[in-house]
Amino acid sequence: MHGKYASSFHENISKIRSLIVQASLAPGDRLPSERELAETLSISRASVREALRALSFLGIVETRHGGGTFLCEQDRHRYIEILSEFIVTKQTKASDIVDMLRLLERLAFSEVEPTPERVKLLEANLANDREFRQQLILGLDNELFIRIWSEVNRFYDGTDAGELYTIEERTQLLEMWRKVRMPE
Amino acid sequence: MHGKYASSFHENISKIRSLIVQASLAPGDRLPSERELAETLSISRASVREALRALSFLGIVETRHGGGTFLCEQDRHRYIEILSEFIVTKQTKASDIVDMLRLLERLAFSEVEPTPERVKLLEANLANDREFRQQLILGLDNELFIRIWSEVNRFYDGTDAGELYTIEERTQLLEMWRKVRMPE
DNA sequence: CTGTTTGATTGGTCTGACCACTTTAAAGAG
DNA sequence: CTCTTTAAAGTGGTCAGACCAATCAAACAG
């Protein structure tokens, strides 16, 4: 009748969400460990991880290596509100979108550690404006941030605008990033 | 010097994106299989899957069980544009957000198959408006849709409005869903 | 040419192990 | 007793190999 594998991706997300509600977890609280969740919900740890990754992208939970998985603080949701309000109040002029993107990307430069691998990766994509910016953002360890950037950038792509930075600017940004964060 | 595990989540996403660009894949094209990607990029298949899941949530790729992983059609991006335009042109009146949510959720009812498990799950959450709607949406097999709903709903939550449906409406929706989709 | 069967391919899930990071508590120094 | 150091347990991250489930394509039968 039923197949061997009973669980499914979306069901697992529902299960975890139900568990969060039943346990009356508040923002900031820690969820049971992945191993506990797997046993409690009778699914494999790999499936638990896929579900948690999805909830992470939805801005519902946040994982810390070695620490645990936590319910997101409500504050993180304000990213979205700020973005929405921005779009509304500013009437979405193209120039504002550009400002927003530049702001987010400058922030990324200050947050992301310039490891040799990342620097090399950005150098390789120096000629492609869009790729360059995307690779930079993907270095961030904040999935909600990535998602918001993705939204704004998609909006930007829809305007058929040209490059956000000239290649000279990109080169300069990269150089500055390396020097300021690794001074020697 | 270096640890045993060389790969990291964000690097893997970058690797796959670079591969997409280098291979000059166009929207609709199929990516190499997960097993091929794992071997090519020298990372485990589990890590490939986590990266692909992320790209899926970003609306960049789309997976089909047994079929493969494909670059998203540009059309799917229009969801976001439609949403953005909606927010802008409609001045984000609370009533419009409500309409939008109701629209999305009616759509979900017509798309999601009413399996006994799902029906049972919704019945269990009949008393909680927010949970009820979230569980419904999570039954969808379209992560971009889920993401958009999530955005709008978060905006809705920010307005401190009450329940979107009364419990009578929820009961009625559930009953209708079961009957229309499983007529006997 | 059309429809069916069958084998290979591919994404989905499971298991169990080990690695890297955190947290905690025990052990030690003062 | 207090503070520091250190060891161990706990947790998320990665890996490997296996099998399940859905899809696809080639071979086959009509």
Coordinates of C-alpha atoms (C1' of nucleotides) in Angstrom, one line a residue:
Chain A
M1 CA 0.0 0.0 0.0
H2 CA 2.2 2.8 1.2
G3 CA 5.7 3.1 -0.1
K4 CA 8.7 2.4 2.1
Y5 CA 9.5 6.1 2.6
A6 CA 6.6 7.7 4.5
S7 CA 7.9 11.2 4.9
S8 CA 7.9 14.1 2.4
F9 CA 9.6 17.4 2.3
H10 CA 6.5 19.6 2.9
E11 CA 5.0 17.2 5.5
N12 CA 8.3 17.4 7.4
I13 CA 8.2 21.2 7.5
S14 CA 4.6 21.0 8.8
K15 CA 5.6 18.5 11.5
I16 CA 8.4 20.8 12.7
R17 CA 6.2 23.8 12.7
S18 CA 3.5 21.9 14.6
L19 CA 6.1 20.9 17.1
I20 CA 7.2 24.5 17.6
V21 CA 3.7 25.6 18.3
Q22 CA 2.9 22.7 20.6
A23 CA 6.1 23.3 22.6
S24 CA 5.1 27.0 22.9
L25 CA 8.5 28.1 21.8
A26 CA 9.1 31.8 21.8
P27 CA 11.5 33.8 19.6
G28 CA 15.0 33.1 20.6
D29 CA 14.2 29.7 22.1
R30 CA 16.2 26.7 21.1
L31 CA 14.6 23.8 19.1
P32 CA 15.4 20.2 19.9
S33 CA 18.6 19.0 18.3
E34 CA 18.4 17.6 14.8
R35 CA 18.9 14.1 16.2
E36 CA 16.1 14.5 18.6
L37 CA 13.8 15.9 16.0
A38 CA 14.6 13.0 13.7
E39 CA 13.7 10.4 16.4
T40 CA 10.6 12.3 17.6
L41 CA 9.2 12.8 14.1
S42 CA 10.3 9.4 12.9
I43 CA 12.2 10.7 9.9
S44 CA 15.9 10.7 9.0
R45 CA 18.2 13.4 10.1
A46 CA 18.9 14.3 6.5
S47 CA 15.2 15.1 6.0
V48 CA 15.2 17.1 9.2
R49 CA 18.1 19.1 7.9
E50 CA 16.4 19.8 4.6
A51 CA 13.3 21.0 6.4
L52 CA 15.3 23.2 8.8
R53 CA 17.1 24.7 5.8
A54 CA 13.8 25.6 4.3
L55 CA 12.5 27.1 7.5
S56 CA 15.8 29.0 7.7
F57 CA 15.2 30.5 4.3
L58 CA 11.7 31.4 5.3
G59 CA 13.2 33.4 8.1
I60 CA 11.6 31.2 10.8
V61 CA 14.6 29.5 12.3
E62 CA 18.3 30.2 12.5
T63 CA 21.1 27.6 13.0
R64 CA 24.4 28.1 14.8
H65 CA 27.2 25.6 14.2
G66 CA 27.8 23.7 17.5
G67 CA 25.2 25.7 19.3
G68 CA 21.8 24.6 18.0
T69 CA 18.8 25.7 16.1
F70 CA 16.8 28.7 17.3
L71 CA 13.5 30.4 16.6
C72 CA 14.3 33.7 14.9
E73 CA 13.9 36.9 16.8
Q74 CA 10.9 38.8 15.6
D75 CA 13.2 41.7 14.8
R76 CA 14.6 39.9 11.8
H77 CA 11.2 40.1 10.2
R78 CA 11.6 43.9 10.1
Y79 CA 14.0 43.5 7.2
I80 CA 11.0 42.7 5.1
E81 CA 8.9 45.5 6.5
I82 CA 11.6 48.0 6.0
L83 CA 12.0 46.8 2.4
S84 CA 8.3 46.9 1.8
E85 CA 7.9 50.4 3.2
F86 CA 10.9 51.5 1.2
I87 CA 9.3 50.3 -2.0
V88 CA 6.0 52.0 -1.2
T89 CA 7.1 55.3 0.1
K90 CA 9.8 55.9 -2.4
Q91 CA 7.5 55.1 -5.3
T92 CA 10.1 52.7 -6.6
K93 CA 12.1 55.1 -8.7
A94 CA 14.8 53.2 -10.5
S95 CA 17.4 55.4 -8.8
D96 CA 16.1 54.3 -5.4
I97 CA 16.5 50.7 -6.3
V98 CA 20.0 51.4 -7.3
D99 CA 20.7 53.1 -4.0
M100 CA 19.2 50.2 -2.1
L101 CA 21.4 47.7 -3.9
R102 CA 24.5 49.7 -3.4
L103 CA 23.7 50.0 0.2
L104 CA 23.1 46.3 0.6
E105 CA 26.3 45.5 -1.3
R106 CA 28.5 47.9 0.7
L107 CA 27.1 46.3 3.8
A108 CA 28.1 42.9 2.4
F109 CA 31.6 44.1 1.8
S110 CA 31.9 45.0 5.5
E111 CA 30.4 41.8 6.7
V112 CA 32.0 39.2 4.6
E113 CA 35.5 38.0 5.4
P114 CA 37.8 38.4 2.4
T115 CA 39.2 34.9 2.3
P116 CA 41.6 34.1 -0.5
E117 CA 39.0 31.8 -2.1
R118 CA 36.4 34.6 -2.1
V119 CA 38.8 37.2 -3.5
K120 CA 39.8 34.8 -6.2
L121 CA 36.2 34.1 -7.0
L122 CA 35.3 37.8 -7.3
E123 CA 38.3 38.4 -9.4
A124 CA 37.2 35.7 -11.8
N125 CA 33.8 37.4 -12.1
L126 CA 35.2 40.9 -12.4
A127 CA 34.0 41.3 -16.0
N128 CA 30.4 40.4 -15.2
D129 CA 28.6 42.9 -13.1
R130 CA 25.6 40.8 -12.1
E131 CA 27.7 37.7 -11.3
F132 CA 30.2 39.8 -9.4
R133 CA 27.5 41.2 -7.1
Q134 CA 25.7 37.9 -6.7
Q135 CA 28.9 36.1 -5.7
L136 CA 29.6 38.8 -3.2
I137 CA 26.2 38.5 -1.6
L138 CA 26.3 34.7 -1.5
G139 CA 29.3 35.0 0.7
L140 CA 27.0 36.3 3.5
D141 CA 25.9 34.1 6.3
N142 CA 22.5 35.6 6.5
E143 CA 19.9 33.9 4.4
L144 CA 17.3 36.4 5.0
F145 CA 19.6 39.1 3.8
I146 CA 20.4 37.1 0.7
R147 CA 16.7 36.7 0.0
I148 CA 16.0 40.4 0.3
W149 CA 18.9 41.3 -1.9
S150 CA 17.6 38.8 -4.4
E151 CA 14.2 40.4 -4.4
V152 CA 15.5 43.9 -4.9
N153 CA 18.0 42.8 -7.6
R154 CA 15.3 40.9 -9.4
F155 CA 13.3 44.1 -9.4
Y156 CA 16.4 45.9 -10.7
D157 CA 16.9 43.3 -13.5
G158 CA 13.3 44.0 -14.6
T159 CA 14.1 47.6 -15.4
D160 CA 16.5 46.7 -18.1
A161 CA 19.1 48.9 -16.6
G162 CA 22.8 48.5 -17.4
E163 CA 25.5 47.6 -15.0
L164 CA 25.3 48.8 -11.4
Y165 CA 29.0 49.3 -11.2
T166 CA 31.6 50.0 -13.9
I167 CA 34.5 47.6 -14.1
E168 CA 36.7 50.2 -12.6
E169 CA 34.4 50.5 -9.6
R170 CA 34.4 46.8 -9.1
T171 CA 38.1 46.6 -9.3
Q172 CA 38.4 49.4 -6.8
L173 CA 35.8 47.9 -4.4
L174 CA 37.6 44.6 -4.5
E175 CA 41.0 46.2 -3.8
M176 CA 39.6 48.2 -1.0
W177 CA 37.9 45.2 0.5
R178 CA 41.2 43.2 0.5
K179 CA 43.3 46.0 2.0
V180 CA 40.9 47.3 4.7
R181 CA 40.1 43.8 6.0
M182 CA 43.6 42.3 5.6
P183 CA 46.0 45.2 6.3
E184 CA 49.5 44.3 5.6
Chain B
M1 CA 46.5 23.1 8.1
H2 CA 43.1 22.8 6.3
G3 CA 40.4 20.7 7.9
K4 CA 39.3 17.5 6.4
Y5 CA 36.1 19.0 5.0
A6 CA 37.0 21.6 2.4
S7 CA 33.6 22.6 1.2
S8 CA 31.1 25.0 2.8
F9 CA 27.5 25.8 2.0
H10 CA 28.0 29.2 0.4
E11 CA 31.0 28.1 -1.6
N12 CA 29.0 25.3 -3.0
I13 CA 26.3 27.6 -4.2
S14 CA 28.9 29.7 -5.8
K15 CA 30.5 26.7 -7.5
I16 CA 27.2 25.6 -8.9
R17 CA 26.4 29.1 -10.1
S18 CA 29.8 29.4 -11.8
L19 CA 29.2 26.1 -13.5
I20 CA 25.9 27.3 -14.8
V21 CA 27.5 30.4 -16.2
Q22 CA 30.5 28.5 -17.7
A23 CA 28.2 26.0 -19.4
S24 CA 26.2 28.8 -20.8
L25 CA 23.0 27.3 -19.6
A26 CA 19.8 29.0 -20.7
P27 CA 16.5 29.1 -18.8
G28 CA 14.8 25.8 -19.1
D29 CA 18.1 23.9 -19.7
R30 CA 18.9 20.9 -17.5
L31 CA 21.8 20.9 -15.1
P32 CA 24.1 17.9 -14.7
S33 CA 22.7 15.3 -12.3
E34 CA 23.3 15.6 -8.6
R35 CA 25.7 12.7 -8.8
E36 CA 27.7 14.3 -11.6
L37 CA 27.8 17.7 -9.8
A38 CA 29.0 16.0 -6.7
E39 CA 31.9 14.3 -8.6
T40 CA 32.7 17.4 -10.7
L41 CA 32.8 19.8 -7.7
S42 CA 34.4 17.2 -5.4
I43 CA 31.7 17.5 -2.7
S44 CA 29.2 15.0 -1.4
R45 CA 25.9 14.6 -2.9
A46 CA 24.2 15.7 0.3
S47 CA 26.0 19.1 0.0
V48 CA 25.0 19.4 -3.6
R49 CA 21.4 18.8 -2.6
E50 CA 21.5 21.5 0.1
A51 CA 23.0 24.0 -2.4
L52 CA 20.4 23.1 -5.0
R53 CA 17.6 23.4 -2.4
A54 CA 18.9 26.9 -1.7
L55 CA 19.0 27.8 -5.3
S56 CA 15.5 26.5 -5.6
F57 CA 14.3 28.8 -2.9
L58 CA 16.0 31.7 -4.6
G59 CA 14.0 30.9 -7.7
I60 CA 17.1 30.0 -9.8
V61 CA 16.6 26.3 -10.3
E62 CA 13.7 23.9 -10.2
T63 CA 13.9 20.1 -9.6
R64 CA 11.6 17.4 -11.0
H65 CA 11.6 14.0 -9.3
G66 CA 13.1 11.5 -11.8
G67 CA 13.5 14.2 -14.4
G68 CA 16.4 16.4 -13.3
T69 CA 17.2 19.9 -12.2
F70 CA 16.5 22.8 -14.5
L71 CA 17.2 26.5 -14.8
C72 CA 14.0 28.4 -14.0
E73 CA 12.2 30.0 -16.8
Q74 CA 12.4 33.7 -16.6
D75 CA 8.6 33.8 -16.4
R76 CA 8.6 32.6 -12.9
H77 CA 10.4 35.8 -11.9
R78 CA 7.3 37.7 -12.9
Y79 CA 5.6 36.5 -9.6
I80 CA 7.9 38.9 -7.8
E81 CA 7.3 41.8 -10.2
I82 CA 3.6 41.3 -10.0
L83 CA 3.8 41.4 -6.2
S84 CA 6.0 44.4 -6.2
E85 CA 3.8 46.3 -8.6
F86 CA 0.8 45.3 -6.5
I87 CA 2.4 46.8 -3.4
V88 CA 3.3 50.0 -5.2
T89 CA 0.2 50.7 -7.2
K90 CA -2.2 49.7 -4.5
Q91 CA -0.6 51.9 -1.9
T92 CA -0.5 48.8 0.4
K93 CA -3.9 49.4 1.9
A94 CA -4.6 46.7 4.5
S95 CA -7.6 45.6 2.6
D96 CA -5.5 44.9 -0.5
I97 CA -3.1 42.7 1.5
V98 CA -6.1 40.8 2.7
D99 CA -7.4 40.3 -0.8
M100 CA -4.0 39.2 -2.0
L101 CA -3.7 36.6 0.8
R102 CA -7.2 35.3 0.1
L103 CA -6.4 35.1 -3.5
L104 CA -3.2 33.1 -2.9
E105 CA -4.9 30.8 -0.5
R106 CA -7.8 30.1 -2.7
L107 CA -5.3 29.2 -5.4
A108 CA -3.6 26.9 -3.0
F109 CA -6.8 25.1 -2.3
S110 CA -7.2 24.5 -6.0
E111 CA -3.6 23.3 -6.5
V112 CA -3.0 21.1 -3.4
E113 CA -4.3 17.6 -3.5
P114 CA -6.5 16.9 -0.4
T115 CA -4.7 13.8 0.9
P116 CA -6.1 12.3 4.1
E117 CA -2.9 13.4 5.9
R118 CA -3.3 17.0 4.8
V119 CA -7.0 17.1 5.6
K120 CA -6.2 15.7 9.1
L121 CA -3.4 18.3 9.5
L122 CA -5.7 21.2 8.6
E123 CA -8.4 19.9 10.9
A124 CA -6.0 19.8 13.7
N125 CA -5.1 23.5 13.2
L126 CA -8.7 24.6 12.5
A127 CA -8.7 26.7 15.7
N128 CA -5.6 28.7 14.7
D129 CA -6.0 31.0 11.8
R130 CA -2.4 31.6 11.1
E131 CA -1.3 28.0 11.5
F132 CA -4.2 26.8 9.4
R133 CA -3.2 29.0 6.5
Q134 CA 0.5 28.3 6.8
Q135 CA -0.1 24.6 6.8
L136 CA -2.2 24.9 3.7
I137 CA 0.4 26.9 1.8
L138 CA 3.2 24.5 2.8
G139 CA 1.4 21.8 1.0
L140 CA 2.2 23.5 -2.2
D141 CA 5.0 22.2 -4.4
N142 CA 6.1 25.6 -5.5
E143 CA 8.7 27.1 -3.3
L144 CA 8.6 30.5 -5.0
F145 CA 4.9 30.7 -4.4
I146 CA 5.5 29.8 -0.7
R147 CA 8.1 32.5 -0.4
I148 CA 5.8 35.1 -1.9
W149 CA 3.0 34.1 0.3
S150 CA 5.4 34.3 3.2
E151 CA 6.3 37.9 2.3
V152 CA 2.7 39.1 2.0
N153 CA 1.7 37.3 5.2
R154 CA 4.5 38.8 7.1
F155 CA 3.4 42.2 5.9
Y156 CA -0.1 41.3 7.1
D157 CA 1.1 40.2 10.5
G158 CA 2.8 43.5 10.9
T159 CA -0.5 45.3 10.6
D160 CA -1.8 43.7 13.9
A161 CA -4.9 42.7 12.1
G162 CA -7.1 39.9 13.5
E163 CA -7.9 36.6 11.9
L164 CA -8.1 36.4 8.1
Y165 CA -10.9 33.9 8.2
T166 CA -13.4 33.1 10.9
I167 CA -13.5 29.5 12.2
E168 CA -16.7 29.0 10.3
E169 CA -15.0 30.1 7.1
R170 CA -12.1 27.8 7.7
T171 CA -14.4 24.9 8.4
Q172 CA -16.4 25.6 5.2
L173 CA -13.2 25.9 3.1
L174 CA -11.9 22.7 4.4
E175 CA -15.2 20.9 3.7
M176 CA -15.4 22.3 0.2
W177 CA -11.9 21.4 -0.5
R178 CA -12.5 17.8 0.4
K179 CA -15.8 17.4 -1.5
V180 CA -14.8 19.2 -4.7
R181 CA -11.5 17.4 -5.0
M182 CA -12.6 14.0 -3.8
P183 CA -16.2 13.7 -5.1
E184 CA -18.0 10.6 -3.8
Chain C
dC1 C1' 3.1 4.0 -37.0
dT2 C1' 1.2 3.3 -32.2
dG3 C1' 1.1 1.7 -27.7
dT4 C1' 3.6 -1.3 -24.2
dT5 C1' 7.3 -3.1 -21.7
dT6 C1' 11.6 -2.7 -19.7
dG7 C1' 15.9 -1.1 -18.2
dA8 C1' 18.7 3.0 -17.2
dT9 C1' 18.8 7.5 -15.3
dT10 C1' 17.6 10.9 -11.8
dG11 C1' 15.8 13.1 -7.7
dG12 C1' 14.2 11.6 -2.8
dT13 C1' 15.1 9.3 1.5
dC14 C1' 17.6 6.5 4.8
dT15 C1' 21.5 5.0 7.7
dG16 C1' 25.6 5.5 10.2
dA17 C1' 29.9 7.5 10.6
dC18 C1' 33.2 11.2 11.4
dC19 C1' 34.5 16.3 11.6
dA20 C1' 34.3 21.2 13.5
dC21 C1' 32.4 24.2 16.6
dT22 C1' 30.0 25.3 21.3
dT23 C1' 28.7 24.7 25.6
dT24 C1' 29.2 22.8 29.9
dA25 C1' 31.1 21.0 33.8
dA26 C1' 34.8 18.9 36.0
dA27 C1' 39.6 19.5 37.3
dG28 C1' 43.2 22.4 38.7
dA29 C1' 45.8 26.7 40.4
dG30 C1' 45.8 30.7 43.2
Chain D
dC1 C1' 36.4 29.7 47.9
dT2 C1' 37.2 32.0 43.3
dC3 C1' 39.0 32.1 39.0
dT4 C1' 41.2 29.8 35.1
dT5 C1' 42.1 25.9 32.4
dT6 C1' 40.9 21.7 30.3
dA7 C1' 38.4 17.8 29.1
dA8 C1' 34.1 15.8 27.6
dA9 C1' 29.6 15.9 26.0
dG10 C1' 26.4 17.9 22.7
dT11 C1' 25.2 20.0 18.3
dG12 C1' 25.3 21.4 13.5
dG13 C1' 28.1 20.2 9.1
dT14 C1' 29.9 16.9 5.9
dC15 C1' 30.6 12.5 3.9
dA16 C1' 29.8 7.8 2.0
dG17 C1' 27.0 4.2 0.2
dA18 C1' 22.6 2.1 -0.2
dC19 C1' 17.8 1.7 -1.7
dC20 C1' 13.2 3.8 -3.1
dA21 C1' 10.2 6.4 -6.4
dA22 C1' 9.4 8.9 -10.5
dT23 C1' 10.8 9.7 -15.1
dC24 C1' 12.6 8.9 -19.6
dA25 C1' 14.1 6.4 -23.6
dA26 C1' 15.0 2.5 -26.3
dA27 C1' 13.5 -2.0 -27.5
dC28 C1' 9.6 -4.5 -28.6
dA29 C1' 4.8 -6.2 -30.0
dG30 C1' 0.7 -5.0 -32.2

